Short mmCIF file of C-alpha atoms in Angstrom, two decimals:
data_model
loop_
_atom_site.label_atom_id
_atom_site.label_comp_id
_atom_site.label_asym_id
_atom_site.label_seq_id
_atom_site.Cartn_x
_atom_site.Cartn_y
_atom_site.Cartn_z
CA MET A 1 -72.12 84.57 243.02
CA ALA A 2 -70.99 80.93 243.13
CA MET A 3 -69.31 81.34 239.76
CA ALA A 4 -67.28 84.32 241.01
CA ALA A 5 -66.13 82.32 244.05
CA MET A 6 -65.13 79.37 241.85
CA VAL A 7 -63.11 81.61 239.51
CA ALA A 8 -61.39 83.26 242.48
CA CYS A 9 -60.37 79.84 243.83
CA GLN A 10 -58.83 78.91 240.49
CA LYS A 11 -56.01 81.41 240.90
CA GLU A 12 -53.24 80.82 238.37
CA HIS A 13 -50.41 78.85 240.00
CA ALA A 14 -46.98 79.23 238.46
CA PRO A 15 -45.01 75.97 238.33
CA PHE A 16 -42.12 75.54 240.77
CA ASN A 17 -39.14 77.37 239.35
CA TYR A 18 -35.64 78.61 240.06
CA ARG A 19 -35.36 82.30 239.21
CA GLY A 20 -37.85 81.92 236.38
CA LEU A 21 -36.53 78.58 235.08
CA ALA A 22 -39.13 75.85 235.54
CA PHE A 23 -38.08 72.65 237.28
CA SER A 24 -39.79 70.81 234.43
CA LEU A 25 -36.96 71.86 232.07
CA PRO A 26 -34.57 69.07 231.05
CA VAL A 27 -31.20 69.50 232.78
CA THR A 28 -29.41 70.29 229.51
CA GLN A 29 -31.87 73.12 228.79
CA PHE A 30 -31.55 74.40 232.39
CA VAL A 31 -27.73 74.50 232.04
CA ASP A 32 -27.99 76.21 228.64
CA SER A 33 -30.31 78.84 230.17
CA MET A 34 -27.91 79.43 233.07
CA GLN A 35 -25.02 79.79 230.62
CA ALA A 36 -27.06 82.36 228.70
CA ARG A 37 -27.29 84.27 232.00
CA GLY A 38 -23.50 84.39 232.26
CA PHE A 39 -22.84 81.29 234.37
CA ALA A 40 -20.16 78.79 233.37
CA VAL A 41 -19.98 75.11 234.28
CA ASP A 42 -17.28 74.35 236.85
CA SER A 43 -16.36 70.93 235.51
CA ALA A 44 -13.92 70.24 238.37
CA ALA A 45 -16.73 70.59 240.94
CA SER A 46 -19.42 68.84 238.86
CA ASP A 47 -20.31 65.16 238.73
CA SER A 48 -21.63 64.52 235.23
CA GLY A 49 -23.97 61.80 236.47
CA ASN A 50 -25.63 63.63 239.38
CA THR A 51 -24.71 67.31 239.73
CA VAL A 52 -23.53 70.33 237.82
CA VAL A 53 -21.96 73.40 239.45
CA LEU A 54 -22.25 76.79 237.79
CA ALA A 55 -20.42 80.00 238.64
CA ASN A 56 -20.50 83.60 237.49
CA ALA A 57 -17.77 86.03 238.57
CA ALA A 58 -20.35 88.85 238.72
CA GLU A 59 -22.47 87.01 241.33
CA HIS A 60 -21.76 86.33 245.03
CA TYR A 61 -22.97 82.74 244.80
CA ARG A 62 -22.40 79.44 243.01
CA VAL A 63 -25.25 77.25 241.81
CA LEU A 64 -25.34 73.48 242.27
CA ALA A 65 -28.04 71.59 240.36
CA ALA A 66 -28.75 67.99 241.33
CA PHE A 67 -30.59 65.77 238.89
CA LYS A 68 -31.57 62.23 238.01
CA GLY A 69 -31.40 61.53 234.30
CA GLU A 70 -32.76 64.74 232.77
CA GLU A 71 -35.01 65.52 235.77
CA LEU A 72 -33.97 68.48 237.88
CA LEU A 73 -34.42 67.70 241.61
CA VAL A 74 -32.60 70.39 243.62
CA VAL A 75 -30.98 73.73 242.87
CA GLN A 76 -28.82 75.25 245.60
CA GLU A 77 -27.18 78.64 245.75
CA THR A 78 -24.14 78.85 248.02
CA TYR A 79 -23.13 82.41 248.83
CA ASN A 80 -19.50 83.51 249.06
CA LEU A 81 -19.55 86.10 251.83
CA SER A 82 -16.66 86.96 254.11
CA THR A 83 -18.23 87.79 257.49
CA ASN A 84 -20.97 86.49 259.76
CA ASP A 85 -22.59 89.94 259.68
CA SER A 86 -22.78 89.89 255.88
CA THR A 87 -24.41 86.43 255.87
CA ARG A 88 -26.94 87.50 258.53
CA GLN A 89 -27.83 90.58 256.49
CA MET A 90 -28.10 88.62 253.23
CA TRP A 91 -30.24 85.92 254.95
CA GLN A 92 -32.67 88.61 256.09
CA GLN A 93 -32.82 90.22 252.64
CA ILE A 94 -33.50 86.88 250.92
CA HIS A 95 -36.04 85.88 253.60
CA ASP A 96 -37.93 89.17 253.27
CA GLY A 97 -37.78 89.06 249.46
CA LEU A 98 -39.25 85.55 249.34
CA GLU A 99 -42.00 86.49 251.83
CA LYS A 100 -43.01 89.32 249.54
CA GLU A 101 -42.59 87.40 246.26
CA LEU A 102 -44.47 84.31 247.46
CA ASP A 103 -46.91 86.25 249.67
CA ALA A 104 -46.34 83.59 252.33
CA TRP A 105 -44.89 83.18 255.80
CA PRO A 106 -42.15 80.57 256.12
CA ASP A 107 -41.80 77.81 258.68
CA CYS A 108 -38.76 78.81 260.75
CA PRO A 109 -37.68 75.85 262.92
CA VAL A 110 -34.45 77.64 263.94
CA LEU A 111 -33.98 81.39 264.48
CA LYS A 112 -30.77 82.01 266.42
CA ASP A 113 -28.16 84.68 265.66
CA ASP A 114 -25.80 82.34 263.84
CA HIS A 115 -28.15 79.55 262.78
CA LYS A 116 -31.38 80.39 260.98
CA GLU A 117 -33.64 78.34 258.81
CA ALA A 118 -36.71 79.44 256.83
CA ASN A 119 -38.71 77.01 254.70
CA PHE A 120 -41.23 78.32 252.17
CA ASP A 121 -43.72 75.74 250.88
CA THR A 122 -44.79 76.65 247.34
CA GLY A 123 -47.10 73.64 246.93
CA ASP A 124 -44.95 71.75 244.45
CA GLY A 125 -41.61 72.62 246.01
CA ILE A 126 -39.79 73.94 249.06
CA ILE A 127 -37.44 76.93 249.14
CA SER A 128 -35.11 76.82 252.15
CA VAL A 129 -32.94 79.73 253.28
CA LEU A 130 -30.20 78.42 255.60
CA LEU A 131 -27.67 80.36 257.64
CA GLU A 132 -24.99 78.40 259.49
CA ASN A 133 -22.29 80.65 260.88
CA THR A 134 -20.03 78.28 262.77
CA TYR A 135 -16.38 78.28 261.73
CA THR A 136 -16.97 80.01 258.42
CA PRO A 137 -19.91 82.13 257.25
CA THR A 138 -22.29 79.89 255.30
CA LEU A 139 -25.48 80.93 253.54
CA THR A 140 -27.41 78.70 251.16
CA VAL A 141 -30.74 78.91 249.39
CA ARG A 142 -32.10 75.52 248.33
CA TYR A 143 -34.95 74.92 245.88
CA THR A 144 -36.24 71.34 246.26
CA LYS A 145 -38.89 69.87 244.03
CA LYS A 146 -41.43 67.77 245.94
CA SER A 147 -41.42 64.16 244.79
CA GLY A 148 -44.32 63.11 242.64
CA GLN A 149 -44.72 66.62 241.19
#
């Protein structure tokens, strides 16, 4: 009986990742993988020493990856949506999808109509879904690796 309980507690934990790409990948390999998915580097928006911005015309978001050396630290999706209603709807879809995928409830320090924040703690990283509809509709999803991981 004790052995069964011990095995159940050793549930397999997937490493922190961005859409299936592990944060342990070197930045060059991460960028190569994103390019294989149809994203192109926006060199005008990238800073070769700290960030790289990737875009794909078929997607409604751009991806910014922040790094130090070859270590990936943060990946942020910024959605290009035209109305506050569309950002609210997309926020809810992403929020609900992450709840189901991670089987976890987020910490939601702000839940107003035009400003919402949901933070999912995955153990070795945080996924934040942020809605800030002030002057322009803004929706971001940020994957942040916890330091020391």
